[in-house]
Amino acid sequence: MSDKKKATMIIDRDYRIGEIDDRMYGSFIEHLGRAVYGGIYEPDHPEADGRGFRRDVIELVKELRVPIVRYPGGNFVSGYNWEDGVGPGEDRPRRPDLAWRTIETNQFGTNEFVLWAEQVGAEVMMAVNLGSRGVDEARNFIEYCNHPGGTYFSDLRKAHGYASPHNIRTWCLGNEMDGPWQVGHKEAEEYGKLAREAAKVMRLVDPSIELVVCGSSNPLMRTYPEWEAAVLDKTYNYVDYISMHIYFQNNENDVGTFLANTLSVESYLNTVIAVCDYTKARKRANKTINISFDEWNVWYHSRGQDARIEPWSEAPPLLEDIYTFEDALLVGLMLITLLKHADRVKVACLAQLVNVIAPIMTVNGGGSWRQTIYYPFLHASLYGRGLALRPVIESPVYDNATYGDIPVLDAAAVWNEEKEELTLFAVNRDQTGPLDLKCDIRSFEGYTVLQHLVLEHEDIKAENTAENPNEVVPRQDGRVALESGRLQAELPRLSWNVIRLGKR
Ligand code: AHR
């Protein structure tokens, strides 16, 4: 008899969580480090198109099918004047960016970003500055972007060469305003009032927009979750989403705890959702506030290098984490967690997209490559669209000092009814060996296995680099069999698995 660990799962077409909003697979470009300059925009690069956009980067972003990209920050937005980044390039001022203590040349701004987003097939998620600025800036900026014409700012946009409005649908009311590091940081009440008034005028200019109010910067903030309660108390009737952010680190080099971190995201989500619904009840409101998880990723590898960067440089290599295989597993686990909350998480942004804590890296003047974390994100974006189903999981556990019993298996299931495809995303957290998975999918009659993608590596610290970009890549030959509605698969030790089934 095999002594392999065993887990079971039931997936049924009737155990529905909810429709997955495509914006679950969003990302983020901030004016930070080499995200914009040297990342998506490098006019002197041999691959640059007529507008200075790197074609190689456009191709990689398109491969990821990112539906929405948040811009221009992040901390950057809280000291940003959008007016600096529009109009003729030679008239745009160089400014100190106080968030990252670099120089912002403003050669790339709103209109360039809108054009770039169009090229990659993504919507823009725009943030207004509620740090150093406020209501007046917010109304002018949305007038510039979304008003058809015949007013001062919409005509200015036309004079800048953009006859049609950009019609940006999703807007963030500032960024991480609870954070003392933020330019123009605010107390919850103060921010709540400002966000409400900004929301009001922005909707007066364009009633079709959707608005995201700032939640806490992370669940360890001293003011969490009172911040959410106080802010929603002021803004409930004016906004559509509240933001959540989280970054993971493994400074202690403890794989078991690192991979268990997504359990804390479960309680973070449950808490913020509870605050939203409590506020809904208190206000006798009909509408439900959903979640925009608009920053999430692993971030810690680059901290030491960043501390050595000279202030006031132009586009220095900031936050350039080189990701390991273990980071890819955590990204996979986070995607599974988000899918399990697809009924309430309507927008999520992997932070960020290029060079800055990113799945895509570039060399200035040189090539571009995919980090380890690129692959779970790619798989989820390609195959994780449709209806999220709730898997019933029975899994062995390992003991962890921080989180207690941790199931070695975590999994999500997505059914694309139209394409008649069912996809299972599963991570085996076990450090000791493979996991035998038995899964009952009897309600999916006539389905057969299309593919079992596996991302694994014997070295948990393996990385992809510019010199060796294919050290960690998925393989397609996972061990899986299906008979009479019962699926049996082997999930290798520490692995990300995508099992695709369909009617073909
Ligand atoms: O993504 C990097 C930074 O992390 C963002 O600027 C900020 O919002 C967060 O603290």
Coordinates of C-alpha atoms and ligand atoms in Angstrom, one line a residue:
M1 CA 0.0 0.0 0.0
S2 CA 1.3 3.5 -0.9
D3 CA 2.2 5.7 2.0
K4 CA 1.6 8.9 0.0
K5 CA -0.6 11.5 1.6
K6 CA -4.2 11.5 0.3
A7 CA -6.7 14.3 -0.1
T8 CA -10.2 14.2 -1.5
M9 CA -12.3 16.9 -3.1
I10 CA -15.9 17.2 -4.5
I11 CA -16.7 19.6 -7.2
D12 CA -20.3 20.0 -8.2
R13 CA -21.9 22.4 -10.7
D14 CA -24.4 23.4 -8.0
Y15 CA -21.9 24.5 -5.4
R16 CA -21.6 28.0 -6.8
I17 CA -19.7 30.9 -5.3
G18 CA -20.3 33.4 -8.1
E19 CA -19.4 34.8 -11.5
I20 CA -15.7 35.8 -11.6
D21 CA -15.3 39.4 -12.7
D22 CA -12.6 39.5 -15.4
R23 CA -11.0 42.3 -13.4
M24 CA -9.9 39.7 -10.9
Y25 CA -6.8 39.4 -13.1
G26 CA -5.9 43.1 -13.1
S27 CA -2.4 44.5 -12.5
F28 CA -0.7 47.8 -11.6
I29 CA 1.8 50.3 -13.1
E30 CA 3.0 53.0 -10.8
H31 CA 5.5 55.8 -11.6
L32 CA 8.1 54.0 -9.6
G33 CA 11.5 52.7 -10.5
R34 CA 11.6 51.3 -14.0
A35 CA 7.9 50.4 -14.3
V36 CA 7.2 53.1 -16.7
Y37 CA 10.6 54.4 -17.9
G38 CA 12.7 51.5 -19.1
G39 CA 9.7 49.2 -18.6
I40 CA 6.6 49.9 -20.7
Y41 CA 8.1 53.1 -22.2
E42 CA 11.7 53.3 -23.6
P43 CA 11.7 55.4 -26.7
D44 CA 15.4 54.6 -27.6
H45 CA 14.9 50.9 -27.3
P46 CA 15.2 49.0 -30.6
E47 CA 11.8 47.3 -29.9
A48 CA 10.0 50.7 -29.2
D49 CA 7.1 51.6 -31.4
G50 CA 6.4 55.1 -32.7
R51 CA 5.1 56.2 -29.3
G52 CA 8.1 54.8 -27.4
F53 CA 6.2 51.7 -26.0
R54 CA 8.3 48.6 -25.9
R55 CA 6.8 46.0 -28.2
D56 CA 8.3 43.1 -26.4
V57 CA 6.7 44.2 -23.2
I58 CA 3.4 44.7 -24.9
E59 CA 3.5 41.1 -26.2
L60 CA 4.2 39.7 -22.7
V61 CA 1.4 41.8 -21.1
K62 CA -1.0 40.7 -23.9
E63 CA 0.0 37.1 -23.2
L64 CA -1.2 37.6 -19.6
R65 CA -4.6 38.9 -20.8
V66 CA -4.6 41.6 -18.1
P67 CA -8.1 43.2 -18.3
I68 CA -7.4 46.3 -16.2
V69 CA -4.3 48.2 -15.1
R70 CA -4.2 50.6 -12.1
Y71 CA -2.3 53.8 -12.6
P72 CA -0.3 56.1 -11.7
G73 CA 0.0 54.9 -8.1
G74 CA 0.4 53.8 -5.4
N75 CA 2.2 56.1 -3.1
F76 CA 3.3 58.2 -6.1
V77 CA -0.3 59.5 -6.8
S78 CA -0.5 61.3 -3.4
G79 CA 2.0 63.9 -4.6
Y80 CA 1.2 63.9 -8.3
N81 CA -0.1 66.7 -10.4
W82 CA -1.8 65.1 -13.4
E83 CA -1.5 68.4 -15.3
D84 CA 2.3 67.9 -15.3
G85 CA 2.0 64.8 -17.5
V86 CA -0.2 66.1 -20.3
G87 CA 0.5 68.4 -23.3
P88 CA 3.7 68.8 -25.3
G89 CA 6.6 66.9 -23.8
E90 CA 9.0 69.9 -23.8
D91 CA 6.6 71.9 -21.6
R92 CA 6.3 69.2 -18.9
P93 CA 8.2 69.9 -15.6
R94 CA 10.7 67.7 -13.9
R95 CA 9.6 67.2 -10.3
P96 CA 10.9 65.5 -7.2
D97 CA 8.7 62.5 -6.5
L98 CA 8.4 62.5 -2.7
A99 CA 7.0 59.0 -2.4
W100 CA 10.1 57.3 -3.8
R101 CA 12.6 60.2 -3.6
T102 CA 13.3 60.1 -7.3
I103 CA 13.0 62.5 -10.2
E104 CA 9.8 62.4 -12.3
T105 CA 10.4 63.7 -15.8
N106 CA 6.7 63.6 -16.7
Q107 CA 7.5 62.5 -20.3
F108 CA 4.9 59.8 -19.8
G109 CA 1.5 60.7 -18.4
T110 CA -2.3 60.0 -18.6
N111 CA -2.7 60.1 -22.3
E112 CA 0.3 57.9 -23.0
F113 CA -1.0 55.5 -20.5
V114 CA -4.4 55.4 -22.0
L115 CA -2.9 54.6 -25.4
W116 CA -0.6 52.0 -23.9
A117 CA -3.5 50.3 -22.1
E118 CA -5.4 50.2 -25.4
Q119 CA -2.5 48.5 -27.0
V120 CA -2.4 45.7 -24.4
G121 CA -6.2 45.4 -24.5
A122 CA -6.7 46.6 -20.9
E123 CA -9.0 49.0 -19.2
V124 CA -7.5 51.8 -17.1
M125 CA -8.1 52.0 -13.4
M126 CA -7.2 55.6 -12.6
A127 CA -6.3 57.0 -9.2
V128 CA -6.9 60.7 -8.1
N129 CA -4.6 62.4 -5.7
L130 CA -6.4 62.9 -2.3
G131 CA -3.1 63.3 -0.5
S132 CA -1.6 66.7 -1.5
R133 CA -4.7 67.7 -3.5
G134 CA -8.5 67.1 -3.3
V135 CA -12.0 67.8 -4.7
D136 CA -11.0 70.5 -7.2
E137 CA -8.3 68.4 -8.8
A138 CA -10.5 65.3 -8.9
R139 CA -13.3 67.1 -10.7
N140 CA -10.9 68.7 -13.2
F141 CA -9.1 65.5 -13.9
I142 CA -12.3 63.5 -14.6
E143 CA -13.5 66.4 -16.8
Y144 CA -10.2 66.1 -18.7
C145 CA -10.5 62.4 -19.1
N146 CA -14.2 61.6 -19.5
H147 CA -16.1 64.8 -20.6
P148 CA -16.9 64.7 -24.3
G149 CA -16.0 68.4 -25.1
G150 CA -17.1 72.0 -24.9
T151 CA -15.6 72.7 -21.5
Y152 CA -12.2 74.0 -20.4
F153 CA -10.6 70.7 -19.5
S154 CA -12.2 68.5 -22.1
D155 CA -11.2 71.0 -24.7
L156 CA -7.7 71.0 -23.3
R157 CA -7.6 67.2 -23.9
K158 CA -8.8 67.8 -27.4
A159 CA -6.0 70.4 -27.9
H160 CA -3.6 67.8 -26.7
G161 CA -4.7 65.5 -29.6
Y162 CA -7.4 63.3 -28.0
A163 CA -10.7 64.2 -29.6
S164 CA -12.7 61.4 -27.9
P165 CA -13.1 61.1 -24.2
H166 CA -11.1 58.3 -22.6
N167 CA -14.2 57.1 -20.7
I168 CA -12.3 55.7 -17.8
R169 CA -14.8 53.6 -15.8
T170 CA -13.0 52.6 -12.5
W171 CA -11.4 55.3 -10.3
C172 CA -9.5 55.0 -7.0
L173 CA -10.1 57.8 -4.4
G174 CA -6.5 58.2 -3.4
N175 CA -4.1 55.5 -2.2
E176 CA -3.4 54.0 1.2
M177 CA -4.5 57.2 3.0
D178 CA -4.3 55.5 6.4
G179 CA -0.5 55.1 6.0
P180 CA 1.6 57.6 7.9
W181 CA 4.2 57.3 5.0
Q182 CA 1.6 58.7 2.6
V183 CA 2.0 62.3 1.3
G184 CA -1.0 64.0 2.8
H185 CA -1.9 61.1 5.1
K186 CA -5.3 61.5 6.9
E187 CA -7.2 60.3 9.8
A188 CA -10.2 58.1 9.0
E189 CA -12.9 60.7 9.5
E190 CA -11.0 63.3 7.6
Y191 CA -10.4 61.0 4.7
G192 CA -13.9 59.7 4.7
K193 CA -15.3 63.2 4.3
L194 CA -12.8 64.1 1.6
A195 CA -13.4 60.9 -0.3
R196 CA -17.2 61.4 -0.1
E197 CA -17.0 64.9 -1.5
A198 CA -14.5 63.9 -4.3
A199 CA -16.8 61.0 -5.2
K200 CA -19.8 63.3 -5.3
V201 CA -18.2 65.8 -7.7
M202 CA -16.7 63.0 -9.8
R203 CA -20.1 61.4 -10.3
L204 CA -21.6 64.8 -11.1
V205 CA -19.2 65.0 -14.0
D206 CA -19.6 61.4 -15.1
P207 CA -22.4 59.4 -13.4
S208 CA -21.3 56.1 -15.1
I209 CA -18.1 55.7 -13.1
E210 CA -17.3 53.2 -10.4
L211 CA -15.4 54.3 -7.3
V212 CA -13.0 52.6 -5.0
V213 CA -12.5 54.0 -1.5
C214 CA -9.3 53.3 0.4
G215 CA -9.4 50.6 3.0
S216 CA -6.4 49.8 5.3
S217 CA -2.9 49.5 3.8
N218 CA -2.7 46.1 5.4
P219 CA -4.3 44.2 8.3
L220 CA -1.4 45.0 10.6
M221 CA -2.2 48.7 10.6
R222 CA -3.0 50.0 14.1
T223 CA -6.3 51.5 12.8
Y224 CA -7.5 48.4 11.0
P225 CA -10.5 47.6 10.9
E226 CA -11.9 50.8 12.6
W227 CA -10.6 52.6 9.5
E228 CA -12.9 50.6 7.2
A229 CA -15.9 51.3 9.5
A230 CA -15.2 55.0 9.8
V231 CA -14.5 55.5 6.2
L232 CA -17.6 53.5 5.0
D233 CA -19.7 55.4 7.5
K234 CA -19.0 58.5 5.5
T235 CA -18.9 57.1 2.0
Y236 CA -21.2 54.1 1.9
N237 CA -23.7 55.6 -0.5
Y238 CA -21.1 57.2 -2.8
V239 CA -18.7 54.4 -3.6
D240 CA -18.8 50.9 -5.0
Y241 CA -15.7 49.1 -3.7
I242 CA -13.3 49.3 -0.7
S243 CA -9.6 48.5 -1.4
M244 CA -7.5 45.9 0.3
H245 CA -3.7 45.5 0.0
I246 CA -1.3 42.9 1.1
Y247 CA 2.4 42.0 0.6
F248 CA 4.1 38.8 1.8
Q249 CA 7.6 38.2 2.9
N250 CA 9.7 35.3 4.0
N251 CA 12.6 37.0 5.8
E252 CA 12.6 34.1 8.3
N253 CA 13.1 31.6 5.5
D254 CA 10.3 29.4 6.9
V255 CA 8.5 27.8 3.9
G256 CA 5.7 26.3 6.0
T257 CA 4.7 29.7 7.5
F258 CA 5.2 31.5 4.2
L259 CA 2.9 29.2 2.3
A260 CA 0.3 29.4 5.1
N261 CA 0.1 33.2 4.8
T262 CA -3.0 33.0 2.6
L263 CA -4.9 31.8 5.6
S264 CA -4.5 35.3 7.1
V265 CA -5.9 36.7 3.8
E266 CA -9.1 34.6 4.4
S267 CA -9.7 36.3 7.7
Y268 CA -8.7 39.7 6.3
L269 CA -11.3 39.3 3.6
N270 CA -13.9 38.0 6.0
T271 CA -13.4 41.0 8.3
V272 CA -13.5 43.7 5.6
I273 CA -16.6 42.0 4.1
A274 CA -18.2 41.9 7.5
V275 CA -17.6 45.6 8.1
C276 CA -19.1 46.4 4.7
D277 CA -22.2 44.4 5.5
Y278 CA -22.5 45.7 9.0
T279 CA -22.4 49.2 7.5
K280 CA -25.0 48.2 5.0
A281 CA -27.4 47.1 7.7
R282 CA -26.8 50.2 9.8
K283 CA -27.5 52.4 6.9
R284 CA -30.6 50.4 5.8
A285 CA -28.9 50.4 2.4
N286 CA -29.8 48.2 -0.6
K287 CA -26.5 48.2 -2.3
T288 CA -23.6 46.0 -1.4
I289 CA -20.0 47.3 -1.3
N290 CA -17.5 44.9 -2.9
I291 CA -13.8 44.4 -2.7
S292 CA -11.1 45.8 -4.9
F293 CA -8.0 43.9 -3.8
D294 CA -5.9 46.4 -5.8
E295 CA -2.4 45.6 -4.5
W296 CA -1.1 42.1 -3.7
N297 CA 2.1 40.2 -4.2
V298 CA 5.3 39.0 -2.5
W299 CA 7.6 41.9 -1.7
Y300 CA 10.9 41.7 0.3
H301 CA 13.8 40.5 -1.8
S302 CA 14.8 44.0 -3.0
R303 CA 14.6 45.9 0.3
G304 CA 18.4 45.8 0.9
Q305 CA 19.3 46.9 -2.6
D306 CA 16.7 49.7 -2.5
A307 CA 18.3 51.2 0.7
R308 CA 21.5 51.7 -1.3
I309 CA 19.9 53.7 -4.2
E310 CA 20.9 57.3 -4.4
P311 CA 18.0 59.7 -3.9
W312 CA 16.8 61.9 -6.8
S313 CA 17.9 59.6 -9.6
E314 CA 15.8 59.1 -12.7
A315 CA 14.0 55.7 -12.9
P316 CA 16.4 53.8 -10.7
P317 CA 16.0 50.0 -10.3
L318 CA 13.7 50.1 -7.3
L319 CA 11.6 47.2 -5.8
E320 CA 13.2 44.8 -8.4
D321 CA 12.4 41.6 -6.5
I322 CA 13.7 38.5 -8.3
Y323 CA 11.2 35.9 -7.5
T324 CA 11.8 32.3 -6.4
F325 CA 9.8 29.2 -7.1
E326 CA 8.4 29.4 -3.6
D327 CA 7.0 32.9 -4.4
A328 CA 5.2 31.4 -7.4
L329 CA 3.5 28.9 -5.1
L330 CA 2.3 31.8 -2.8
V331 CA 1.0 33.7 -5.8
G332 CA -0.9 30.6 -6.8
L333 CA -2.3 30.2 -3.3
M334 CA -3.3 33.9 -3.3
L335 CA -5.1 33.4 -6.7
I336 CA -7.0 30.4 -5.2
T337 CA -8.0 32.5 -2.2
L338 CA -9.3 35.3 -4.4
L339 CA -11.3 32.9 -6.5
K340 CA -12.9 31.4 -3.4
H341 CA -14.2 35.0 -2.7
A342 CA -15.2 35.7 -6.2
D343 CA -18.7 36.7 -5.0
R344 CA -17.2 39.8 -3.3
V345 CA -13.8 40.4 -4.9
K346 CA -14.6 42.1 -8.1
V347 CA -11.3 43.8 -8.9
A348 CA -7.8 42.5 -7.9
C349 CA -4.4 43.8 -9.1
L350 CA -1.2 41.9 -9.0
A351 CA 1.2 44.6 -7.8
Q352 CA 2.9 45.3 -10.0
L353 CA 3.3 44.5 -13.8
V354 CA 6.8 45.4 -15.1
N355 CA 10.1 45.6 -13.3
V356 CA 8.7 46.8 -10.0
I357 CA 7.7 43.6 -7.9
A358 CA 6.6 42.3 -11.2
P359 CA 6.0 39.2 -13.3
I360 CA 7.7 40.8 -16.3
M361 CA 11.3 42.1 -16.2
T362 CA 13.3 44.1 -18.7
V363 CA 16.9 45.1 -19.3
N364 CA 17.3 48.7 -20.3
G365 CA 18.1 48.6 -24.1
G366 CA 18.0 44.8 -23.9
G367 CA 15.6 41.9 -23.6
S368 CA 12.6 41.0 -21.4
W369 CA 11.7 37.9 -19.5
R370 CA 9.1 36.1 -17.3
Q371 CA 9.6 35.7 -13.6
T372 CA 8.5 32.6 -11.7
I373 CA 5.3 34.3 -10.6
Y374 CA 4.3 35.0 -14.2
Y375 CA 3.1 31.4 -14.6
P376 CA 0.4 30.9 -12.0
F377 CA -1.0 34.4 -12.9
L378 CA -1.0 33.4 -16.6
H379 CA -2.8 30.2 -15.9
A380 CA -5.4 31.7 -13.7
S381 CA -6.0 34.6 -16.1
L382 CA -6.3 32.2 -19.1
Y383 CA -8.4 29.5 -17.5
G384 CA -9.9 31.1 -14.4
R385 CA -12.8 32.9 -16.1
G386 CA -16.4 31.9 -15.6
L387 CA -18.2 30.7 -12.5
A388 CA -16.2 30.0 -9.3
L389 CA -17.3 26.7 -7.7
R390 CA -16.8 25.9 -4.0
P391 CA -14.7 22.7 -3.7
V392 CA -15.3 20.5 -0.7
I393 CA -11.8 19.6 0.4
E394 CA -10.6 16.9 2.9
S395 CA -6.9 17.3 3.3
P396 CA -4.1 16.2 5.6
V397 CA -2.5 19.0 7.5
Y398 CA 0.8 20.1 8.8
D399 CA 1.4 21.9 12.1
N400 CA 2.5 25.5 12.0
A401 CA 3.5 27.6 15.0
T402 CA 1.8 30.7 13.7
Y403 CA -1.3 29.4 12.0
G404 CA -2.0 26.0 13.6
D405 CA -3.1 23.2 11.3
I406 CA -2.5 24.0 7.7
P407 CA -4.1 21.9 5.0
V408 CA -1.5 20.7 2.5
L409 CA -4.0 21.0 -0.3
D410 CA -5.6 24.3 -1.3
A411 CA -7.7 24.4 -4.4
A412 CA -10.2 26.4 -6.5
A413 CA -12.5 25.3 -9.3
V414 CA -13.8 27.4 -12.2
W415 CA -16.5 26.4 -14.6
N416 CA -16.8 28.1 -17.9
E417 CA -20.3 27.0 -18.9
E418 CA -20.2 28.5 -22.3
K419 CA -16.9 26.8 -23.3
E420 CA -17.9 23.7 -21.4
E421 CA -14.6 23.7 -19.5
L422 CA -13.8 23.0 -15.9
T423 CA -10.5 24.0 -14.4
L424 CA -9.0 23.0 -11.1
F425 CA -6.2 25.1 -9.6
A426 CA -4.4 23.3 -6.8
V427 CA -1.3 23.8 -4.7
N428 CA 0.4 21.0 -2.7
R429 CA 2.0 22.7 0.3
D430 CA 3.6 19.5 1.5
Q431 CA 7.4 19.7 1.8
T432 CA 7.8 16.0 2.2
G433 CA 6.2 14.4 -0.8
P434 CA 3.5 14.2 -3.5
L435 CA -0.2 14.2 -2.7
D436 CA -2.7 11.8 -4.1
L437 CA -5.8 13.7 -5.0
K438 CA -9.2 12.0 -5.6
C439 CA -11.8 14.3 -6.9
D440 CA -15.5 13.6 -7.5
I441 CA -16.7 15.5 -10.5
R442 CA -19.7 13.3 -11.4
S443 CA -21.9 16.3 -12.1
F444 CA -19.7 17.1 -15.1
E445 CA -20.9 14.3 -17.3
G446 CA -19.1 13.8 -20.5
Y447 CA -16.0 15.9 -19.5
T448 CA -12.6 14.5 -20.2
V449 CA -9.1 15.6 -19.1
L450 CA -7.6 18.2 -21.5
Q451 CA -4.4 19.1 -19.7
H452 CA -2.5 18.9 -16.4
L453 CA 0.0 21.7 -16.1
V454 CA 2.5 21.5 -13.3
L455 CA 4.9 24.1 -11.9
E456 CA 7.5 22.5 -9.7
H457 CA 11.2 22.6 -9.0
E458 CA 13.4 20.6 -6.7
D459 CA 15.0 23.9 -5.4
I460 CA 12.4 26.0 -3.7
K461 CA 14.7 29.0 -4.2
A462 CA 15.1 28.6 -7.9
E463 CA 14.7 31.8 -9.9
N464 CA 14.3 32.9 -13.5
T465 CA 16.9 35.6 -14.4
A466 CA 17.8 37.6 -17.5
E467 CA 20.6 35.1 -18.2
N468 CA 18.6 32.0 -17.3
P469 CA 14.9 32.9 -18.0
N470 CA 13.6 29.3 -18.2
E471 CA 14.8 27.8 -15.0
V472 CA 11.2 27.6 -13.6
V473 CA 8.6 26.9 -16.3
P474 CA 5.5 24.8 -16.3
R475 CA 5.4 21.3 -17.8
Q476 CA 2.3 19.8 -19.4
D477 CA 2.6 16.2 -18.4
G478 CA 1.0 16.0 -14.9
R479 CA -0.3 12.6 -13.8
V480 CA -4.0 12.6 -14.0
A481 CA -6.7 10.1 -14.9
L482 CA -10.5 10.3 -15.0
E483 CA -13.0 7.4 -14.9
S484 CA -16.7 7.5 -14.3
G485 CA -16.6 11.0 -12.9
R486 CA -13.8 10.3 -10.5
L487 CA -10.6 12.1 -11.1
Q488 CA -7.3 10.9 -9.7
A489 CA -4.2 13.1 -9.8
E490 CA -0.8 13.2 -8.3
L491 CA 0.2 16.6 -7.1
P492 CA 4.0 16.7 -6.8
R493 CA 5.7 17.8 -3.6
L494 CA 5.4 21.7 -3.4
S495 CA 3.7 22.3 -6.7
W496 CA 1.2 24.4 -8.6
N497 CA -1.3 22.4 -10.7
V498 CA -3.8 23.3 -13.3
I499 CA -6.1 20.4 -14.3
R500 CA -8.2 21.3 -17.3
L501 CA -11.3 19.3 -18.3
G502 CA -13.7 19.8 -21.1
K503 CA -16.2 18.2 -23.5
R504 CA -13.9 18.0 -26.5
Ligands
AHR1 O1 3.4 48.7 -4.8 C1 4.3 49.4 -4.1 C2 3.7 50.3 -3.0 O2 3.1 49.5 -2.0 C3 2.6 51.2 -3.5 O3 3.1 52.4 -4.0 C4 1.8 51.5 -2.2 O4 0.5 51.7 -2.4 C5 2.1 50.3 -1.4 O5 2.5 50.6 -0.1

